[in-house]
Coordinates of C-alpha atoms and ligand atoms in Angstrom, one line a residue:
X1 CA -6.5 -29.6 28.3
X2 CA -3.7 -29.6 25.5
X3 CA -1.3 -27.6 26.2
X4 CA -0.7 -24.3 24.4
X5 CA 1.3 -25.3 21.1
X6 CA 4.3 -22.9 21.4
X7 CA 4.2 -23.3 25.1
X8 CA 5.1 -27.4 24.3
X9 CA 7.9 -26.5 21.5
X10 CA 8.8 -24.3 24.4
X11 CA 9.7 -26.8 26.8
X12 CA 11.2 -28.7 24.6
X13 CA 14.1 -26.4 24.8
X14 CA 12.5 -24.2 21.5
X15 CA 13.8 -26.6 18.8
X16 CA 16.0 -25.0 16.3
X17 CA 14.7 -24.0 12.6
X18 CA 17.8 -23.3 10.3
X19 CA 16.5 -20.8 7.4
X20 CA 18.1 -19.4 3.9
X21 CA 17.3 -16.7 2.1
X22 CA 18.3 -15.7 -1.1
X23 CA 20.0 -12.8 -1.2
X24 CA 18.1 -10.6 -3.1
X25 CA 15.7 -7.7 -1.0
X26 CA 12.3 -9.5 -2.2
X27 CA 13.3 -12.9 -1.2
X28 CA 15.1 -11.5 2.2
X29 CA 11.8 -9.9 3.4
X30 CA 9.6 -13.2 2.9
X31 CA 12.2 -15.1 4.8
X32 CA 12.2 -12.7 7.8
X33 CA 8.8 -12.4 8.0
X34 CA 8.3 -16.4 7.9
X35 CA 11.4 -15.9 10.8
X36 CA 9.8 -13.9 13.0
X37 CA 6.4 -15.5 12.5
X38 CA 8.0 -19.0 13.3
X39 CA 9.7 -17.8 16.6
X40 CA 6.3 -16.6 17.8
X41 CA 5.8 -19.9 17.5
X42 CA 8.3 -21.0 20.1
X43 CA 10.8 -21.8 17.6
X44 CA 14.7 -20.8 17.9
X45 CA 16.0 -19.1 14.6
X46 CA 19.4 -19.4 12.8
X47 CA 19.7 -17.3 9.7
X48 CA 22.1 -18.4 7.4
X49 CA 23.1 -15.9 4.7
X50 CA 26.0 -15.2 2.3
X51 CA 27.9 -12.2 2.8
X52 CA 26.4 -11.0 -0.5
X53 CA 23.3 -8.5 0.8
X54 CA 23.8 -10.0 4.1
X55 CA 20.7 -9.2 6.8
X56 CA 21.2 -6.9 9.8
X57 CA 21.5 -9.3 12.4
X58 CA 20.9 -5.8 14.9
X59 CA 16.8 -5.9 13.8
X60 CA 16.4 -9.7 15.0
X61 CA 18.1 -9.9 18.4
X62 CA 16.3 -13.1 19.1
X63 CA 17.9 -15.3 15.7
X64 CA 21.4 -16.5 15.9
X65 CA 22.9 -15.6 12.3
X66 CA 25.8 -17.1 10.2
X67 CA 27.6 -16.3 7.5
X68 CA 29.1 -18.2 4.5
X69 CA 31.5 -17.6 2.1
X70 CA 29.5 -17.0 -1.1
X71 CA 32.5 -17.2 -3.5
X72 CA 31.4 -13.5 -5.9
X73 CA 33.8 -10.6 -6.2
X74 CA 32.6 -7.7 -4.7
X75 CA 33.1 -5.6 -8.5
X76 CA 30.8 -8.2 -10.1
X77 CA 28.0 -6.7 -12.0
X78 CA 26.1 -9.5 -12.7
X79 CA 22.7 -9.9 -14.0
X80 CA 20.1 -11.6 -11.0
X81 CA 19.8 -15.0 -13.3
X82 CA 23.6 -15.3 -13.5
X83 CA 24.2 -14.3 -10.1
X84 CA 21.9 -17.1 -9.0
X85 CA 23.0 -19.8 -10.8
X86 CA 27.0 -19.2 -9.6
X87 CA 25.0 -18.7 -5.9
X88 CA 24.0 -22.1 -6.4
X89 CA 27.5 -23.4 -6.9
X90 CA 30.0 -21.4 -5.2
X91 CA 27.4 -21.9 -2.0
X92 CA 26.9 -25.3 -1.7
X93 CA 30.1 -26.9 0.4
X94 CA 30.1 -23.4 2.8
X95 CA 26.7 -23.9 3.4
X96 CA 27.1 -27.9 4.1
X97 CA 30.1 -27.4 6.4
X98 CA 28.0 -24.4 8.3
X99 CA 25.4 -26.9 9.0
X100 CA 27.4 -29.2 10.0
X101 CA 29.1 -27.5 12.2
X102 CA 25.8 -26.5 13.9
X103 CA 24.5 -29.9 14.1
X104 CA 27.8 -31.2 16.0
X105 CA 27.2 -28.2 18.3
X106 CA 25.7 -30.6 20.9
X107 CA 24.2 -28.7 23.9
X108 CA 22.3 -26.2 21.2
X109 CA 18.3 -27.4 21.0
X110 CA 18.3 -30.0 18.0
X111 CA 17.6 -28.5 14.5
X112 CA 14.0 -30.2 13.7
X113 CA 14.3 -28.8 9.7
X114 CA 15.9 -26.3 7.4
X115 CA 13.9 -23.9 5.3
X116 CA 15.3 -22.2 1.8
X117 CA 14.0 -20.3 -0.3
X118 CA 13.1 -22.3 -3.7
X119 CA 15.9 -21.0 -5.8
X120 CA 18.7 -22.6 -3.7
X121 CA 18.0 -26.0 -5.4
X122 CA 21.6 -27.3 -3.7
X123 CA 20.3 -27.3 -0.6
X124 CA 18.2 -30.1 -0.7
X125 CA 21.0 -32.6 -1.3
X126 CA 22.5 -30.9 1.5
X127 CA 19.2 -32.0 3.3
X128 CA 19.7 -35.2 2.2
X129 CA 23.1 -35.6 3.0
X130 CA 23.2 -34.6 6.2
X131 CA 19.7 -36.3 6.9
X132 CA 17.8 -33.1 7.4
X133 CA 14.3 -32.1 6.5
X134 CA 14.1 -29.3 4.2
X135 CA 11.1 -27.1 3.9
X136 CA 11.0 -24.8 0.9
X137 CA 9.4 -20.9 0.6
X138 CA 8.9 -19.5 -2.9
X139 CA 9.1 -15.5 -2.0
X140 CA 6.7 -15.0 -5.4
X141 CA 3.1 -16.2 -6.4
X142 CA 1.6 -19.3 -7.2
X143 CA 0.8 -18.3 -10.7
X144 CA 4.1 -17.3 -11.9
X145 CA 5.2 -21.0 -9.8
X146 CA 2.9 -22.9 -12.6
X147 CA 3.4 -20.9 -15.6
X148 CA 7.4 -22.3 -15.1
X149 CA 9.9 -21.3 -17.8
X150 CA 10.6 -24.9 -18.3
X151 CA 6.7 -25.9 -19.3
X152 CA 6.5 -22.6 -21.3
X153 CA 9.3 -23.1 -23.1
X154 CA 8.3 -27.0 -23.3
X155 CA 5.2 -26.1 -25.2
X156 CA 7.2 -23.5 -27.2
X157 CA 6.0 -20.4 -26.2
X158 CA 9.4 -19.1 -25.9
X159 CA 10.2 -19.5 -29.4
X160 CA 7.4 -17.1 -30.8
X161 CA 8.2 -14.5 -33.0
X162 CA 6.6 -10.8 -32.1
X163 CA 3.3 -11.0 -34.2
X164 CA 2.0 -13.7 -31.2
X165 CA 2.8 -11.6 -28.2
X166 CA -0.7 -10.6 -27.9
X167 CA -2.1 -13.8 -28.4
X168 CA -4.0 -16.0 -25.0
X169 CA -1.8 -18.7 -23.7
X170 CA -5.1 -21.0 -23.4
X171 CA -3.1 -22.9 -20.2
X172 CA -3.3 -19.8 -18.1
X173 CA -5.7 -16.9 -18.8
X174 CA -5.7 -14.3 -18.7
X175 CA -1.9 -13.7 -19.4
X176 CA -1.2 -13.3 -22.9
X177 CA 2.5 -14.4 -24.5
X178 CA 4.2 -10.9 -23.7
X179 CA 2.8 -11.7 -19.8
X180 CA 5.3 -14.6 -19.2
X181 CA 8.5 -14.6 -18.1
X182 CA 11.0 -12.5 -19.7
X183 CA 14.7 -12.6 -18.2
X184 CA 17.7 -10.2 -18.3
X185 CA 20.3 -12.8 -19.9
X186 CA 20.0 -13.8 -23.1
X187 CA 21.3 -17.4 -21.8
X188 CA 18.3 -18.8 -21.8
X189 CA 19.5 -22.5 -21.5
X190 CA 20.6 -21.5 -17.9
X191 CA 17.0 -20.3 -17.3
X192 CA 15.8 -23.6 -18.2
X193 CA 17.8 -25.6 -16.5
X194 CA 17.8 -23.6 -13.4
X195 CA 14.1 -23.9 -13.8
X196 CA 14.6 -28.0 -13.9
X197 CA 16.9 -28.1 -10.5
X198 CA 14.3 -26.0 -8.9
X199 CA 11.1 -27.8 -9.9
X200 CA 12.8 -31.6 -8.7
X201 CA 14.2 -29.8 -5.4
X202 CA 10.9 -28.6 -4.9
X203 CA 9.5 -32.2 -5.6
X204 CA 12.1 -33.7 -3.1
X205 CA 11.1 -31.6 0.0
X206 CA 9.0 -32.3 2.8
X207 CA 6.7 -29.4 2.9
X208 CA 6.1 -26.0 0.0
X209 CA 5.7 -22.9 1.6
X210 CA 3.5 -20.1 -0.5
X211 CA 3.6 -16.5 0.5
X212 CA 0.0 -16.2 -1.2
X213 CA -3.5 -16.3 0.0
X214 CA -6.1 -19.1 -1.0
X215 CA -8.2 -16.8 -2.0
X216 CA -6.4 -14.5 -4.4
X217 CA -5.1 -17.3 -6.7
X218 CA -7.4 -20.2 -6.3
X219 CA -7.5 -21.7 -9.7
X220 CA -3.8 -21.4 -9.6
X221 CA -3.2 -22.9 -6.2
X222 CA -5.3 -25.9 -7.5
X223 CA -2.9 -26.0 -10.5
X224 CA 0.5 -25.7 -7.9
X225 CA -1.5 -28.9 -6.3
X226 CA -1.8 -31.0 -9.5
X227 CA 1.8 -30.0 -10.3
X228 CA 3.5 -31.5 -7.2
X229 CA 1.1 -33.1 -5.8
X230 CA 3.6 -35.3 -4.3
X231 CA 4.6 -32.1 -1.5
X232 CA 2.5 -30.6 0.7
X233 CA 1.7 -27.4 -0.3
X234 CA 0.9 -24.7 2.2
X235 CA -0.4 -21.0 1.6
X236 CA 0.9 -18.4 4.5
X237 CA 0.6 -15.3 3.3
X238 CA 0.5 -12.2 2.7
X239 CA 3.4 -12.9 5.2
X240 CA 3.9 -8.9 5.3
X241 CA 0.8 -8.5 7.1
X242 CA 1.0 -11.9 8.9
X243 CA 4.1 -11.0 10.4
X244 CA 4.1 -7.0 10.2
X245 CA 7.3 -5.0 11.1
X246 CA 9.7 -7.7 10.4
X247 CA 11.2 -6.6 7.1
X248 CA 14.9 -5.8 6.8
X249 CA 15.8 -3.4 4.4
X250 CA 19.1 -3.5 2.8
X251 CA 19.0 0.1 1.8
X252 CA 18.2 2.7 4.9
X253 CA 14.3 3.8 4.5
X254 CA 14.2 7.5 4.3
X255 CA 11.3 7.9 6.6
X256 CA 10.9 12.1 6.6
X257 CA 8.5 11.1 3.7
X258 CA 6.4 10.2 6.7
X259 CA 5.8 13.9 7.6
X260 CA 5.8 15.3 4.4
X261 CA 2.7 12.7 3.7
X262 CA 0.9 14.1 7.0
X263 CA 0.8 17.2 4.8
X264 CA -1.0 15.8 2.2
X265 CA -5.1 15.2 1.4
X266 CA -6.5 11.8 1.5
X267 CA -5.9 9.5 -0.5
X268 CA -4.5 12.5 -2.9
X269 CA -0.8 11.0 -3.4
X270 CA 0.4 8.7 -5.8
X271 CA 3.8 6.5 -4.2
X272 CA 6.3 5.7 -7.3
X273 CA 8.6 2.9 -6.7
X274 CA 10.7 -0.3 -8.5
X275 CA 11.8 -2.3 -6.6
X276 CA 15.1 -3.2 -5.5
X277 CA 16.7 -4.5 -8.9
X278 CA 14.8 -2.6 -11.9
X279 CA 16.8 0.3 -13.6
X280 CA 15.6 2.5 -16.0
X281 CA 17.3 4.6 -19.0
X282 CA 18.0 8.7 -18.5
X283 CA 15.2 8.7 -21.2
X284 CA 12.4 7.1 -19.5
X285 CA 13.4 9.2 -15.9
X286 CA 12.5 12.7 -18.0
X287 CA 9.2 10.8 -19.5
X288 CA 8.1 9.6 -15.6
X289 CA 9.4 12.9 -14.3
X290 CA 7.4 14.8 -17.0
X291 CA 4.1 12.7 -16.4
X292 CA 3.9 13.3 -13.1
X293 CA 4.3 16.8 -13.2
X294 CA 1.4 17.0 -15.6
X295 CA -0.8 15.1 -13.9
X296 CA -0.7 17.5 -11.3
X297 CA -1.3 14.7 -8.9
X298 CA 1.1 15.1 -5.1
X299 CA 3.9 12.5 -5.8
X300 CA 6.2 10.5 -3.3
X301 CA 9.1 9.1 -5.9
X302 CA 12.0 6.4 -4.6
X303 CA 14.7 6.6 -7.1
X304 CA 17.3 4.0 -6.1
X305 CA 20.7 5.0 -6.0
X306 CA 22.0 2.9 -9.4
X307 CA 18.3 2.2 -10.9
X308 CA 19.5 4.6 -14.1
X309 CA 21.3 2.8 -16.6
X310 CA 25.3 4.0 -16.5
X311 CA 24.3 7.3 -14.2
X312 CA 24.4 7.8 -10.3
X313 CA 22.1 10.4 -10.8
X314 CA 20.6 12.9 -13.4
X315 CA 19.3 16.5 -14.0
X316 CA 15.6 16.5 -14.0
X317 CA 13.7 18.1 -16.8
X318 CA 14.1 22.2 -17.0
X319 CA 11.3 23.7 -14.4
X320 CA 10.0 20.6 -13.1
X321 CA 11.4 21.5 -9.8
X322 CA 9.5 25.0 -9.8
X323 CA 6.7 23.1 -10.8
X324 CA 6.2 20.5 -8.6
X325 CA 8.3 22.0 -5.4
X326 CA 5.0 21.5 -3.5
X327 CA 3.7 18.5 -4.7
X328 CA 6.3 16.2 -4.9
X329 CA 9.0 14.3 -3.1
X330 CA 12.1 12.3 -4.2
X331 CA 13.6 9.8 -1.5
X332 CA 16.4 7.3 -2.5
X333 CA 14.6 4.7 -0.8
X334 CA 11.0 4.5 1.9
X335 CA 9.4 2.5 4.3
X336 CA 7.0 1.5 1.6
X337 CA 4.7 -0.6 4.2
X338 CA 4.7 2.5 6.1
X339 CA 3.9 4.8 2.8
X340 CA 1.5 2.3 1.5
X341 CA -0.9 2.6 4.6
X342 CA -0.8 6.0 5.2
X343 CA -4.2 7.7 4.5
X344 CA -3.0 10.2 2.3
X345 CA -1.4 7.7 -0.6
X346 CA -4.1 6.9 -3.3
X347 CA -2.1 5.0 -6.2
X348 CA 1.0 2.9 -6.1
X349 CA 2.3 3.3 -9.7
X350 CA 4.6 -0.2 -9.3
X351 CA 7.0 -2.3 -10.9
X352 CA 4.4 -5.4 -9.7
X353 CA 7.0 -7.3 -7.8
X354 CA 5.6 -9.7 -5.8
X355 CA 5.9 -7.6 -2.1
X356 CA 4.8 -4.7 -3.8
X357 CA 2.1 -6.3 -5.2
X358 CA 0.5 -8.0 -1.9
X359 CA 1.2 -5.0 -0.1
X360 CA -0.3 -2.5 -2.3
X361 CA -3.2 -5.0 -1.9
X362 CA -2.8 -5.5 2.1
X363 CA -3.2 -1.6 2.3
X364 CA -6.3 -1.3 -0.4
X365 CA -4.2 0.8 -2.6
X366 CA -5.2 0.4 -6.3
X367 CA -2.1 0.4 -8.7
X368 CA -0.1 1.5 -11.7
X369 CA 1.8 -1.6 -13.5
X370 CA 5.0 -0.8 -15.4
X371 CA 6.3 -4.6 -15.0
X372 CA 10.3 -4.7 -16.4
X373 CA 11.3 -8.8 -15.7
X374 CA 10.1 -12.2 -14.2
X375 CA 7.2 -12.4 -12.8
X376 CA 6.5 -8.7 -12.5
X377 CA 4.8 -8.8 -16.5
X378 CA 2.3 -11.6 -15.2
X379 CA 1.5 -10.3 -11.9
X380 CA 0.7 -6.6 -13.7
X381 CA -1.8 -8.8 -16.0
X382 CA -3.7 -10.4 -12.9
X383 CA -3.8 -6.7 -11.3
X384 CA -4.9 -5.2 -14.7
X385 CA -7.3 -8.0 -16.1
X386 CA -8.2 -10.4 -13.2
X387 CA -8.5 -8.4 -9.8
X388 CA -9.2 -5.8 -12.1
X389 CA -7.4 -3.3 -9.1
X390 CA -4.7 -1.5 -11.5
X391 CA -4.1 0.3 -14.8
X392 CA -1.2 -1.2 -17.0
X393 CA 0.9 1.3 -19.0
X394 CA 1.5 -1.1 -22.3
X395 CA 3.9 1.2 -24.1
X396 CA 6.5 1.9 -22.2
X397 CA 7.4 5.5 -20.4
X398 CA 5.7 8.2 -22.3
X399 CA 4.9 11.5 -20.6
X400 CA 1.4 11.9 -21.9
X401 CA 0.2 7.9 -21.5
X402 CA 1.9 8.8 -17.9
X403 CA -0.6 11.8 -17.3
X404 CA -3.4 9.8 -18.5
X405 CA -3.2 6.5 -16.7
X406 CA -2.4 8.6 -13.6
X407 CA -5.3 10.8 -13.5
X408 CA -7.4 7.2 -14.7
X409 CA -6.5 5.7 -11.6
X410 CA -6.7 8.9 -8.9
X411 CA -9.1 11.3 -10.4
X412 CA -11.8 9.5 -12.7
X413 CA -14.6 7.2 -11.2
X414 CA -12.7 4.2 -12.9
X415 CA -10.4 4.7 -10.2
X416 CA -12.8 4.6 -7.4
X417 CA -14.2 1.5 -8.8
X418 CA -10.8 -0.3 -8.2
X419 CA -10.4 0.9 -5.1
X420 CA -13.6 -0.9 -3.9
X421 CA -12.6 -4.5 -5.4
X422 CA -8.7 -3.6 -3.9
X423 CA -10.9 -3.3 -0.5
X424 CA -12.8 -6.0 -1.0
X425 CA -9.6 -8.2 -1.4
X426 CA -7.6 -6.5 1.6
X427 CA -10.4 -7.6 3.8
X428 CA -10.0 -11.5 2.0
X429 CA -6.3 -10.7 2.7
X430 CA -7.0 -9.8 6.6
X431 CA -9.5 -12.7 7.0
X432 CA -6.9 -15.3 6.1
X433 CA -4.1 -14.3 8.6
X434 CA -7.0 -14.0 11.5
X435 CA -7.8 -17.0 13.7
X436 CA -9.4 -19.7 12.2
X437 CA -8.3 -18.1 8.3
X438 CA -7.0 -20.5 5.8
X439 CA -3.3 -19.0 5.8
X440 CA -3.7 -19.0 10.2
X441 CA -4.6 -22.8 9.5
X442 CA -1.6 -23.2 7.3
X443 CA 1.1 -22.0 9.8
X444 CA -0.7 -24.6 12.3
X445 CA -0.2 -26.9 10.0
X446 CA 3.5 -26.3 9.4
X447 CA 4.6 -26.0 12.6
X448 CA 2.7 -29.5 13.2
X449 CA 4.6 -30.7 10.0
X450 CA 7.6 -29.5 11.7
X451 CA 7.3 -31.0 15.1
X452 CA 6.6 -34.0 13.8
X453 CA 10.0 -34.9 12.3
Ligands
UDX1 C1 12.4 -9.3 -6.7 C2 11.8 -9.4 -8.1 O1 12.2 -8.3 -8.9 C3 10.3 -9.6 -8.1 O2 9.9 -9.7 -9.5 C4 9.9 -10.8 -7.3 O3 8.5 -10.9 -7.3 C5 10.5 -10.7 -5.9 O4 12.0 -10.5 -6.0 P1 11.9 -6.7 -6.1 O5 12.1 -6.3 -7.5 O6 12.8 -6.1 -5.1 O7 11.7 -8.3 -5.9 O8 10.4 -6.2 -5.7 P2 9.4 -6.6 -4.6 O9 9.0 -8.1 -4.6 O10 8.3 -5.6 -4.6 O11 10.2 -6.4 -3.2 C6 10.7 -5.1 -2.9 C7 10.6 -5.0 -1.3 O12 11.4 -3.8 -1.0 C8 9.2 -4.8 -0.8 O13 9.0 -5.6 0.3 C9 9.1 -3.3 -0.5 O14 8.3 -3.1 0.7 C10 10.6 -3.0 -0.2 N1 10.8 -1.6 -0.6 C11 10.8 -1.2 -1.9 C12 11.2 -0.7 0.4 O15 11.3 -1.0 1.6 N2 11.4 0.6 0.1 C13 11.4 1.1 -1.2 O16 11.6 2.3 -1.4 C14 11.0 0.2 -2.2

């Protein structure tokens, strides 16, 4: 009989996999989840990173990890776009002479492939150069991977004025024109170009990893197909429940939430988070602050140490502790897998990253959309309007829109409705990762695709 897969990449000394992440908490998680799922595998890891929001190499004592120079001042404040684009710069000879110091390394088990996250478009002339495969992971959805800023802006949709926000973008319903990408710089020529580099690196690779599931965005998995249909395209996630555990936070998860949850009724708590990059205004803390202690809903809220424009903290509203002393709980930052599958959280009021968004799905927990950049506006719309598993606040933070979309989605029957088609799309979710499931199938496939280079 065959031998086992992994057992075979076992004996062949567990070939090496280089990976890259970018260094940003929602593309590091993907990456370490792919990691760990690839070295169950039989594979040997090395993690290169940059020394910006460098991984803990303490939570993956199996990987090797190396660090390269990354060339940014530790005072700059730079917007995510910016920071990428001088990432993809200042990167590109550390990373080449890392590499090839590991493949002159000689006794070390051969490196069959690197894999990068899409962004780091350099590193597939590195590939090339040093006669590597290169396997690329996009940490977000297949939707926002069609609906590119470069096509967008191609067709013009970028050059609206306000009064056709609302209006369909007949290309990809159901988003509207305020549902596509919106970015932080106002250099949008950057965007587009950056959105160029990735699309051919993308095109050049040997293999297109998706952390998606085939059936969540079918029609825009076909799409992904047509676009590069040159590159095989493989769906593996949601790669937080395919590979469980394996995240690595940057910030330290304050995990006493845990027991203050225990306390809590079922399904009675709603779990108030942003990300790792959003920030907010002092104004629109009072207005969340204010909502939630009119709901009269239990609360669990992560404020991130920085997330408030120009403050490292501020005064809450005048008697909102008195009022909601035994309902609600601030931590700077939580093991939101952990919070999002515990019984008694019933609404995830999100910024609709990508993670957030699968997991909040992976755990059955219907959702409250305040997108703020990228992709986060067009995943809110598929939550809102296609899944139909989430409220969307249109208008900003406003105290009493707050308290009414919150008690929408945890009190009224609306809310129960979307919790039945969330569970009917965790169980999709769980059916793909299981044996003989289209994302299980996928990873077989990759790891063929990788041992046969
Ligand atoms: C970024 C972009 O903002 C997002 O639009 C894109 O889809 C991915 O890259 P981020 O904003 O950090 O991501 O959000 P998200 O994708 O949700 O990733 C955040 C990660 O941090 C999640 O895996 C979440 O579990 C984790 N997290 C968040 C915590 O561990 N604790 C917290 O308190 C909050």
């Amino acid at each position: 009989m065959e031998k086992a897969k992994d057992l075979q990449i076992q004996e062949m000394k567990a070939p090496r996999l280089v990976m890259f992440p970018l260094p940003f908490q929602g593309h590091i998680n993907p990456m370490l989840q792919l990691a760990t799922l690839l070295n169950s595998k039989g594979f040997s890891i090395t993690i290169i990173h940059t020394h910006f929001n460098s991984p803990n190499p303490s939570h993956f004592p199996n990987f090797h990890f190396e660090s390269i120079l990354d060339g940014l001042s530790d005072d700059q404040a730079l917007d995510p776009i910016t920071l990428i684009s001088i990432l993809n710069d200042t990167c590109q000879e550390p990373f080449q002479d890392c590499l090839s110091r590991l493949l002159s390394n000689g006794p070390d088990p051969p490196i069959k492939c690197i894999i990068t996250d899409t962004v780091f478009h350099f590193t597939q002339a590195v590939a090339d150069q040093l006669g590597l495969p290169r396997i690329v992971l996009r940490a977000n959805g297949a939707t926002t991977a069609t609906a590119t800023y470069k096509l967008l802006r191609e067709k013009g949709y970028f050059s609206m004025k306000d009064q056709r926000l609302d209006s369909l973008v007949p290309e990809f319903p159901p988003l509207r024109v305020r549902d596509l990408p919106s970015f932080s710089t106002a250099d949008l020529e950057m965007v587009y170009q950056l959105s160029i580099k990735m699309e051919n690196a993308i095109k050049a690779s040997s293999g297109f990893l998706v952390n998606t599931f085939n059936d969540l965005e079918p029609i825009e998995l076909e799409k992904l197909r047509r676009d590069y249909h040159l590159v095989q395209i493989f769906t593996i996630g949601p790669l937080n429940k395919f590979s469980p555990g394996s995240s690595n936070s940057l910030l330290t998860q304050d995990h006493s939430c845990m027991a203050w949850l225990d306390k809590q009724a079922p399904r009675s708590v709603i779990y108030v988070s942003f990300g790792s990059l959003a920030s907010i205004s002092k104004t629109d803390l009072v207005e969340i602050a204010c909502g939630l202690a009119n709901s009269d809903q239990p609360f669990l809220w992560v404020v991130r140490p920085g997330s408030i424009h120009g403050h490292d903290w501020v005064e809450l509203p005048e008697g909102f502790e008195e009022k909601t002393r035994e309902r609600g709980k601030i931590v700077k930052w939580a093991p939101q897998q952990e919070v999002l599958a515990h019984p008694s959280v019933g609404g995830f009021w999100t910024h609709n990253g990508w993670n957030s968004t699968l997991e909040s799905i992976c755990e059955g927990v219907p959702m409250l959309c305040c997108p703020y950049l990228w992709d986060q506006k067009a995943n809110a719309r598929y939550v809102s309007h296609l899944w139909r598993v989430g409220v969307q606040l249109e208008n900003g933070f406003e105290r009493d829109e707050i308290e009414w979309a919150i008690r929408r989605l945890m009190v009224d029957t609306e809310g129960e409705k979307m919790r039945e088609r969330i569970s009917g799309l965790q169980e999709k979710a769980m059916n793909c990762i299981r044996k003989g499931g289209s994302s299980y199938e996928s990873l077989e496939s990759v790891v063929d695709l990788i041992m046969s280079f």
